[in-house]
mmCIF file of N, CA and C in Angstrom:
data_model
loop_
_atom_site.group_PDB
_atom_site.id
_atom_site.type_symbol
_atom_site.label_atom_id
_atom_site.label_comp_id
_atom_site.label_asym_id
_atom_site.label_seq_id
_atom_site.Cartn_x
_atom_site.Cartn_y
_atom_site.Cartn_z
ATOM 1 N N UNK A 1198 98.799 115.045 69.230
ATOM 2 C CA UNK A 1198 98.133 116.034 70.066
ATOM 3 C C UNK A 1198 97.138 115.334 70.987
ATOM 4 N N UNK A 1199 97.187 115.886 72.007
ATOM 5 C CA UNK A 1199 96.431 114.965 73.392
ATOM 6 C C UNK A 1199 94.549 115.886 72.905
ATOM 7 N N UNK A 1200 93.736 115.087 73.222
ATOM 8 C CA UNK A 1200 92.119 115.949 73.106
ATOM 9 C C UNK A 1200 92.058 116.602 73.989
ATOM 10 N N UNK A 1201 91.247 117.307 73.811
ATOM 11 C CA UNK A 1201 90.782 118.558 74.458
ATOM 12 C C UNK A 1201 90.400 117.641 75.732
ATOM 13 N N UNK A 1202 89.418 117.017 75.694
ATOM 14 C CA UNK A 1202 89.243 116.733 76.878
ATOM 15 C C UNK A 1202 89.982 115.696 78.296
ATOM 16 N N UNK A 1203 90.941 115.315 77.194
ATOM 17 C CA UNK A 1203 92.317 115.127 78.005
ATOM 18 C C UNK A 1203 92.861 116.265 79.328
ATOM 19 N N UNK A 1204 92.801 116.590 78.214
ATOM 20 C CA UNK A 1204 93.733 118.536 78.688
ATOM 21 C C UNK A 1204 93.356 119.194 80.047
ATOM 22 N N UNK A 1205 91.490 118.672 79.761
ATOM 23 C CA UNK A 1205 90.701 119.798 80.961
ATOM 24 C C UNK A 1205 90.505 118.546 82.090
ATOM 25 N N UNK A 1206 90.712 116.910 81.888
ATOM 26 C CA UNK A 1206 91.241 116.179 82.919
ATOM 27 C C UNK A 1206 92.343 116.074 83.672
ATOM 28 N N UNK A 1207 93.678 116.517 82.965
ATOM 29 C CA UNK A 1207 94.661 116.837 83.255
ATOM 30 C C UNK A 1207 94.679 118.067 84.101
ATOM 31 N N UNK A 1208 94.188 118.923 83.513
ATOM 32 C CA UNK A 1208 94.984 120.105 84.386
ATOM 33 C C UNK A 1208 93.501 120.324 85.782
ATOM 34 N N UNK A 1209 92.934 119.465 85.599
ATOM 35 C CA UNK A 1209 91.747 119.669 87.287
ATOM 36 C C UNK A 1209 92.693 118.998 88.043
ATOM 37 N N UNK A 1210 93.280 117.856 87.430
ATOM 38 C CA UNK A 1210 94.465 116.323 87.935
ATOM 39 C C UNK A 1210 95.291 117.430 88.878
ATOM 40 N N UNK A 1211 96.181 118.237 87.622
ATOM 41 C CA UNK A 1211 97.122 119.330 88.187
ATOM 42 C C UNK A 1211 96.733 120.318 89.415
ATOM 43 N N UNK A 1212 95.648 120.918 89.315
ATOM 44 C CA UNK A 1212 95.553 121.366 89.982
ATOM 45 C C UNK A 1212 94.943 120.390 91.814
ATOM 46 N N UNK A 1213 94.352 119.551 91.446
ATOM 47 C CA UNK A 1213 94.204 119.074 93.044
ATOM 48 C C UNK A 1213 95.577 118.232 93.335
ATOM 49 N N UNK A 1214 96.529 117.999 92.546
ATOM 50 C CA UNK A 1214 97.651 116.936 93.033
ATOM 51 C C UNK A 1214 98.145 118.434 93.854
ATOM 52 N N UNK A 1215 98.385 119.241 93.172
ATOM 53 C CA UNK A 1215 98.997 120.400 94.217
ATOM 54 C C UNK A 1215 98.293 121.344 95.543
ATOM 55 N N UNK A 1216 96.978 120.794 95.383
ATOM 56 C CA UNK A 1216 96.301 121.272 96.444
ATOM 57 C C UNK A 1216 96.365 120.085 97.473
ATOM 58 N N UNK A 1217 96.714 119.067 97.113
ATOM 59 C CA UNK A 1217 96.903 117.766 98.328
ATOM 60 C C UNK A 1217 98.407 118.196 98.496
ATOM 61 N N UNK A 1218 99.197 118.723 97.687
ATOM 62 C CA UNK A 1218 100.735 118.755 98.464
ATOM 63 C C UNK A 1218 100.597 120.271 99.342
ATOM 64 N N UNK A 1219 100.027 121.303 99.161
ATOM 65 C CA UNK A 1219 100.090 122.029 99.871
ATOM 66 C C UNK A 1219 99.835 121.478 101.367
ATOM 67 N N UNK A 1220 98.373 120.834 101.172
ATOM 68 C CA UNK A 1220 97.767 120.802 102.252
ATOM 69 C C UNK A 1220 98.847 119.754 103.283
ATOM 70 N N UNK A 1221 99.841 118.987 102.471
ATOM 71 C CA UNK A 1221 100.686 118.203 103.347
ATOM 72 C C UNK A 1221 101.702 119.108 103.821
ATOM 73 N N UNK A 1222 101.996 120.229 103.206
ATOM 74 C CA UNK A 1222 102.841 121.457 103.347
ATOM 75 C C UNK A 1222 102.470 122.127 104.899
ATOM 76 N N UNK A 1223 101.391 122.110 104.797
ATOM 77 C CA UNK A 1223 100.355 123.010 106.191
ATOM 78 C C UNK A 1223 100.961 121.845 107.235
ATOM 79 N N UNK A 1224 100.905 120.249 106.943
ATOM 80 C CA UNK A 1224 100.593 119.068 107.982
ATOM 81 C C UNK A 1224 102.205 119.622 108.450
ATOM 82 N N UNK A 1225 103.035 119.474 107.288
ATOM 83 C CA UNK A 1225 104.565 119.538 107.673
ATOM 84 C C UNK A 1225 104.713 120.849 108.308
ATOM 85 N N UNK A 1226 104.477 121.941 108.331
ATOM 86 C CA UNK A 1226 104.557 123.201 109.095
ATOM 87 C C UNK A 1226 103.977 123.205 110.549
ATOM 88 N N UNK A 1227 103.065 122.062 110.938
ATOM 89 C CA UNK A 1227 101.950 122.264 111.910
ATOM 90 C C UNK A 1227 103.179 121.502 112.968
ATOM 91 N N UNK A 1228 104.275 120.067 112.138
ATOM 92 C CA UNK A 1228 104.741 119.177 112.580
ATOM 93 C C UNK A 1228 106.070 120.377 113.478
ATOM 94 N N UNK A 1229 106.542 120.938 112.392
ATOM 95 C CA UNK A 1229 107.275 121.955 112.661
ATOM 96 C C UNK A 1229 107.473 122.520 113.853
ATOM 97 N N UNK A 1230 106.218 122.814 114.178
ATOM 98 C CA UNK A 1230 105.552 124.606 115.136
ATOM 99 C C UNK A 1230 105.900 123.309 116.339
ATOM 100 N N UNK A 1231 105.590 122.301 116.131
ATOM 101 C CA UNK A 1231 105.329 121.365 117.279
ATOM 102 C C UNK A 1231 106.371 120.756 118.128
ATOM 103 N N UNK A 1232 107.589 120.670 117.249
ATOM 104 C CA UNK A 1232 108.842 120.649 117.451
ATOM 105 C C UNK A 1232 109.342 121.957 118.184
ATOM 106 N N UNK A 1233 109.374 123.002 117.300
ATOM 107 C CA UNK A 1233 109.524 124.234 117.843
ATOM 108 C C UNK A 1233 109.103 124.410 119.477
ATOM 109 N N UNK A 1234 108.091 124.206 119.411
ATOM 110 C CA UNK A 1234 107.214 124.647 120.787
ATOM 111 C C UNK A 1234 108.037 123.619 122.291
ATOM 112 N N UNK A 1235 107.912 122.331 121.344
ATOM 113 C CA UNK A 1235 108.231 121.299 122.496
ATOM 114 C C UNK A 1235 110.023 122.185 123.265
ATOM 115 N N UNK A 1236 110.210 122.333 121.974
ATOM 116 C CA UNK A 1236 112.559 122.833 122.281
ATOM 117 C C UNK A 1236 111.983 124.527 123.356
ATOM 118 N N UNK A 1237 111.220 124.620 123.124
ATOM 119 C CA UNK A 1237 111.154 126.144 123.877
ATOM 120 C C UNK A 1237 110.801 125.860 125.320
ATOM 121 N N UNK A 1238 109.716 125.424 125.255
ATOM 122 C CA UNK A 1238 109.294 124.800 126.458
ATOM 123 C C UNK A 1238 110.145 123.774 127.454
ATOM 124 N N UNK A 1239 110.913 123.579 126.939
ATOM 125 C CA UNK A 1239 111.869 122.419 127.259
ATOM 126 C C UNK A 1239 111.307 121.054 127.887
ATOM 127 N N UNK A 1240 110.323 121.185 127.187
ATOM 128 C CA UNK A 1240 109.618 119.524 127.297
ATOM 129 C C UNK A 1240 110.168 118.833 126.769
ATOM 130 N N UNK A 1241 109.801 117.004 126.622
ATOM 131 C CA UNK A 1241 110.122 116.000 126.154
ATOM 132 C C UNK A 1241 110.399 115.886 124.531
ATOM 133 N N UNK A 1242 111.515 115.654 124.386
ATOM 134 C CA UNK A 1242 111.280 115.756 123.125
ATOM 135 C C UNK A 1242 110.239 114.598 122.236
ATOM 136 N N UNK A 1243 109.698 114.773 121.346
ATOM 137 C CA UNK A 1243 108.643 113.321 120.764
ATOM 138 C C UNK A 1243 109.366 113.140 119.493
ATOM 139 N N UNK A 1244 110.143 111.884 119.586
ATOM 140 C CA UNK A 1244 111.040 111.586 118.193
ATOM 141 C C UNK A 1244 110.346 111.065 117.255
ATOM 142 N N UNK A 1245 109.185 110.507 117.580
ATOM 143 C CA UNK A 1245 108.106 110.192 116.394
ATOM 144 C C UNK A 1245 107.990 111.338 115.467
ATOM 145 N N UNK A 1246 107.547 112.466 116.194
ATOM 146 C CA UNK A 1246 107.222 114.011 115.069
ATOM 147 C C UNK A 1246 108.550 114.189 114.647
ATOM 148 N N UNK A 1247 109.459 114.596 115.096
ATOM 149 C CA UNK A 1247 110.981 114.619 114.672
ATOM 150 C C UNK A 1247 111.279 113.584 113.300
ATOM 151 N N UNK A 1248 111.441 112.377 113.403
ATOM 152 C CA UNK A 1248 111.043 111.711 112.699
ATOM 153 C C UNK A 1248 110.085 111.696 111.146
ATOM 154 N N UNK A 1249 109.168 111.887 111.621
ATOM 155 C CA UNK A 1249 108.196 112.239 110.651
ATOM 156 C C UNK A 1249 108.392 113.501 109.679
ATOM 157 N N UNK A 1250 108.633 114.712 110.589
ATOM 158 C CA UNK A 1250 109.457 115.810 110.043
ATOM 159 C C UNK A 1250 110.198 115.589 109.231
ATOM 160 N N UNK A 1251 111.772 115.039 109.577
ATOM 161 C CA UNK A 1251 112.496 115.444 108.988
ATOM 162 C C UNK A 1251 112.496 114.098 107.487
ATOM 163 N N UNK A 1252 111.563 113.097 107.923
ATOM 164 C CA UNK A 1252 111.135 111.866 106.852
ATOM 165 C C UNK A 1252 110.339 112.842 105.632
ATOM 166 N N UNK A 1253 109.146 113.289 105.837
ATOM 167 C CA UNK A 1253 108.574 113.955 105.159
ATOM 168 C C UNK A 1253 108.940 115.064 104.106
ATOM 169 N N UNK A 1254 109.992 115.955 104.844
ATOM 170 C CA UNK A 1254 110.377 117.251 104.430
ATOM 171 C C UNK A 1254 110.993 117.200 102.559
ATOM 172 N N UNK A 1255 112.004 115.972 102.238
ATOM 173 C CA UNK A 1255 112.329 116.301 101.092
ATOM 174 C C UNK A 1255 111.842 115.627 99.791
ATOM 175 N N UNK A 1256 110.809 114.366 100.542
ATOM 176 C CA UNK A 1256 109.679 114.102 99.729
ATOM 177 C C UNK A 1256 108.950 115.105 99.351
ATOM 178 N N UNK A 1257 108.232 116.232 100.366
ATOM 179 C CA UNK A 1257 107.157 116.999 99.894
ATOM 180 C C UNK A 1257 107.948 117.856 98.689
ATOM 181 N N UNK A 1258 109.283 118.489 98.973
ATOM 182 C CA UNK A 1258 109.942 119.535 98.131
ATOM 183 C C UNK A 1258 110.196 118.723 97.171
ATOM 184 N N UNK A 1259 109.865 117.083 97.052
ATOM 185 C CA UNK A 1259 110.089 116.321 95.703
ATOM 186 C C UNK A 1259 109.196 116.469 94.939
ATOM 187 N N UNK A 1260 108.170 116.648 95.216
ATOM 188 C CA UNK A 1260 106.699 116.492 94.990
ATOM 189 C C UNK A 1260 106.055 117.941 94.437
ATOM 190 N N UNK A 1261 106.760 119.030 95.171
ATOM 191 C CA UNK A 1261 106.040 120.266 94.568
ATOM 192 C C UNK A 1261 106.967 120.973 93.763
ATOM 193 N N UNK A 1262 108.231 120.430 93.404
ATOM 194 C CA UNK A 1262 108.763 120.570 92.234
ATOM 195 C C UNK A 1262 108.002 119.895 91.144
ATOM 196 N N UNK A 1263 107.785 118.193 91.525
ATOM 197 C CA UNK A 1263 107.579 117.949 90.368
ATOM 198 C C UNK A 1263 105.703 118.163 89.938
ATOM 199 N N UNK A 1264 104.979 118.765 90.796
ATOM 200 C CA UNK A 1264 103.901 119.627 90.260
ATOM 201 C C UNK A 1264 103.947 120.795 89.187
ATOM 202 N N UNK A 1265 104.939 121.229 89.458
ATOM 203 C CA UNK A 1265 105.505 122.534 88.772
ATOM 204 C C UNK A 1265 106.038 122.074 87.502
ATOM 205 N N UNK A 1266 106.692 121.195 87.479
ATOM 206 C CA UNK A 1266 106.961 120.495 86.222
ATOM 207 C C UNK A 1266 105.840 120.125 85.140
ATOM 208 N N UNK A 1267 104.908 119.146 86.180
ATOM 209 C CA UNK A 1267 103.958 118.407 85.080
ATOM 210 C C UNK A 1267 102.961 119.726 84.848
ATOM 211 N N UNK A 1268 102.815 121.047 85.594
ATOM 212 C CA UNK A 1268 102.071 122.308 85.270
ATOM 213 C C UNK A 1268 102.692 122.769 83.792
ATOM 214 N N UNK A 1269 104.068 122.763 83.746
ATOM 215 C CA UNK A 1269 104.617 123.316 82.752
ATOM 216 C C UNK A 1269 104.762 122.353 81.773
ATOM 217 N N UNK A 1270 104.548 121.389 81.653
ATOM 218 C CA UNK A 1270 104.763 120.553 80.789
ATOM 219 C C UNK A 1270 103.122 120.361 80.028
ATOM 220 N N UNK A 1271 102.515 120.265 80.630
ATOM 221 C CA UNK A 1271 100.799 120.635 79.898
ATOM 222 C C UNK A 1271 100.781 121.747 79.344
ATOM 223 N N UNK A 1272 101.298 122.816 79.716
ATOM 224 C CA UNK A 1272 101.261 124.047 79.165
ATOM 225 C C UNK A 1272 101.401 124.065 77.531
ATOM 226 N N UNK A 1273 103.233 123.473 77.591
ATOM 227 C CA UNK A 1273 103.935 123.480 76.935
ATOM 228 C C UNK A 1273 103.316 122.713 75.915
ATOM 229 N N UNK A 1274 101.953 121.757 76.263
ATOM 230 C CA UNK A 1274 101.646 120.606 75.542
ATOM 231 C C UNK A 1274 100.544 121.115 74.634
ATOM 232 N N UNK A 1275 99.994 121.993 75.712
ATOM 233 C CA UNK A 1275 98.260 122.405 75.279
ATOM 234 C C UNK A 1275 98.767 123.812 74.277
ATOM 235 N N UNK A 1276 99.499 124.638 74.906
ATOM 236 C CA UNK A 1276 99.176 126.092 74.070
ATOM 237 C C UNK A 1276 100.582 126.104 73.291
ATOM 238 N N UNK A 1277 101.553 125.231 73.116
ATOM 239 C CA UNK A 1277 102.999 125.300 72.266
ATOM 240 C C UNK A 1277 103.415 125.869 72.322
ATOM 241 N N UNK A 1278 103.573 126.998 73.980
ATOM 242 C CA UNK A 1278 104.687 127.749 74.521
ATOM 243 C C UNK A 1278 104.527 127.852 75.846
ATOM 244 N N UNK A 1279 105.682 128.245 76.624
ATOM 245 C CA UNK A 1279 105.974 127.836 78.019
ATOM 246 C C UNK A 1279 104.724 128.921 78.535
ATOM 247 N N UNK A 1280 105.237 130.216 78.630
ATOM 248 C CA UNK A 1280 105.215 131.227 78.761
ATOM 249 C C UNK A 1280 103.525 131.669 78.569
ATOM 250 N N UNK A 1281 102.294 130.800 78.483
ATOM 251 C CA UNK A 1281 101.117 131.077 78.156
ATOM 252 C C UNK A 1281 100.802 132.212 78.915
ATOM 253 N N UNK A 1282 100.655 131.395 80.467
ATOM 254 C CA UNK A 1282 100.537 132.286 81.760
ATOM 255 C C UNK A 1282 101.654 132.731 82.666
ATOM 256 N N UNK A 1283 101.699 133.610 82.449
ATOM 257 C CA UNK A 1283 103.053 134.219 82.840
ATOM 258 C C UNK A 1283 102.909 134.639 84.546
ATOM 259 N N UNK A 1284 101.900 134.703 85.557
ATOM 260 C CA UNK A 1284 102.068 135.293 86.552
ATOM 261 C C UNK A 1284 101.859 133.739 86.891
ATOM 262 N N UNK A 1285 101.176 132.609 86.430
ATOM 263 C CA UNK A 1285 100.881 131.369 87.012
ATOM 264 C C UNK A 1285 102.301 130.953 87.153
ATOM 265 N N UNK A 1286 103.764 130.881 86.027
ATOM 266 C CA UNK A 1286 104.562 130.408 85.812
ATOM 267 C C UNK A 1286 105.013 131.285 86.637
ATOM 268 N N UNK A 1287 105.440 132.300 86.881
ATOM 269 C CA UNK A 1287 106.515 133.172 88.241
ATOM 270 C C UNK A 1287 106.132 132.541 89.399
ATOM 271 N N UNK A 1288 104.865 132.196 89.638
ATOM 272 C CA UNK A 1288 104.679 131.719 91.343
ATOM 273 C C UNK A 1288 104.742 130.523 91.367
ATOM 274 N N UNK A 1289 104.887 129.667 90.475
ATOM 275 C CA UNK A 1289 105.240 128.077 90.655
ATOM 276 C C UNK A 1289 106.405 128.575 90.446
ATOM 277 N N UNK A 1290 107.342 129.354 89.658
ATOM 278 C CA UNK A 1290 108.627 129.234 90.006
ATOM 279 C C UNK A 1290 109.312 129.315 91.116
ATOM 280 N N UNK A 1291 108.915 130.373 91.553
ATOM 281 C CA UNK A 1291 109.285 131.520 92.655
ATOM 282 C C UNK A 1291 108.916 130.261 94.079
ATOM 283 N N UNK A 1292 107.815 129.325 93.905
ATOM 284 C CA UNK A 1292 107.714 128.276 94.867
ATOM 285 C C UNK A 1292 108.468 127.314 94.805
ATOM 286 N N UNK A 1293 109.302 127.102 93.800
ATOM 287 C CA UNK A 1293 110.583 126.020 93.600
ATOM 288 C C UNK A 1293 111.362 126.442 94.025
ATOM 289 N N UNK A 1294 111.845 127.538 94.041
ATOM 290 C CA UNK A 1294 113.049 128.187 94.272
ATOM 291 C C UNK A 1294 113.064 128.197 95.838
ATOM 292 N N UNK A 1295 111.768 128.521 96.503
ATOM 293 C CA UNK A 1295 111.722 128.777 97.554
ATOM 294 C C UNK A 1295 111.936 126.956 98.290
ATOM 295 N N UNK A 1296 111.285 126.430 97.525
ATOM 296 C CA UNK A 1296 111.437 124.824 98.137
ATOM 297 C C UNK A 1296 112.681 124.061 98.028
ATOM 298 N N UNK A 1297 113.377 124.295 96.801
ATOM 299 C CA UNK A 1297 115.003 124.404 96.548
ATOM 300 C C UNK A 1297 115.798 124.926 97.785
ATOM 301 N N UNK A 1298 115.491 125.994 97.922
ATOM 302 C CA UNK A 1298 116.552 126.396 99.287
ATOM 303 C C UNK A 1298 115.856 125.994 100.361
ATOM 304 N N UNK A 1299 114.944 125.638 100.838
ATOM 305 C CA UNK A 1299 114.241 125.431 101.997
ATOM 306 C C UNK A 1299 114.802 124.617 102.071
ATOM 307 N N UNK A 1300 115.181 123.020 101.164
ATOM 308 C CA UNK A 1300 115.817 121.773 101.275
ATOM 309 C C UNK A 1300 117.085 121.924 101.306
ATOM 310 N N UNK A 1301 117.876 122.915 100.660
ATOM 311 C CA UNK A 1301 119.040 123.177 101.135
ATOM 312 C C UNK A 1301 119.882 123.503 101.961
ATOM 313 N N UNK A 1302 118.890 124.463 102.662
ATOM 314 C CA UNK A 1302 119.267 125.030 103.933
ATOM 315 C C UNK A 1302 119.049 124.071 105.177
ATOM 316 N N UNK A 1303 118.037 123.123 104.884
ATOM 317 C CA UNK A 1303 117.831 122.283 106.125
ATOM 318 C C UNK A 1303 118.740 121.011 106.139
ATOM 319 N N UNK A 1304 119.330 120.947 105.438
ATOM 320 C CA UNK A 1304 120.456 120.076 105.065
ATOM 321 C C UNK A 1304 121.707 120.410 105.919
#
């Protein structure tokens, strides 16, 4: 059994590793809009952001799966069932699923 104060290092760990992937989530959406904007406008395209985009995109959906993982896996560690928090576990799911097809579809 991991100590208690393992547990409450871990899951602050958990929670800012996924507040730095969001926030790369926002960078990758901003990269997005920017692309978007340039194809409308029919400006130049900038293959650097393009680039970066489409470099970035299935790292991040690597990354906030495997947040969701090491969330559930402390869970599983600290309280000896998945299912502790049940609305925490639907929206990390429900955000895999959504990042699952997001990578699928852009494929």
């Amino acid at each position: 059994m991991i100590a208690r104060e393992w547990m409450d290092l871990l899951r602050v760990l958990h929670g800012a590793y996924n507040t730095l992937v969001a926030l790369a989530f926002l960078y990758q959406g901003w990269l997005g809009m920017k692309i978007r904007k340039a194809g409308r406008t029919g400006g130049a395209k900038d293959f650097g952001v393009i680039k970066r985009h489409r470099g970035n995109g299935p790292v991040l959906a690597l990354l906030g799966i495997l947040g969701y993982v090491a969330g559930a896996t402390l869970i599983t560690i600290d309280k000896g069932h998945f299912f502790e928090y049940r609305v925490h576990h639907l929206v990390g799911f429900a955000i895999v699923i959504l990042l699952a097809t997001t990578f699928l579809v852009s494929r």
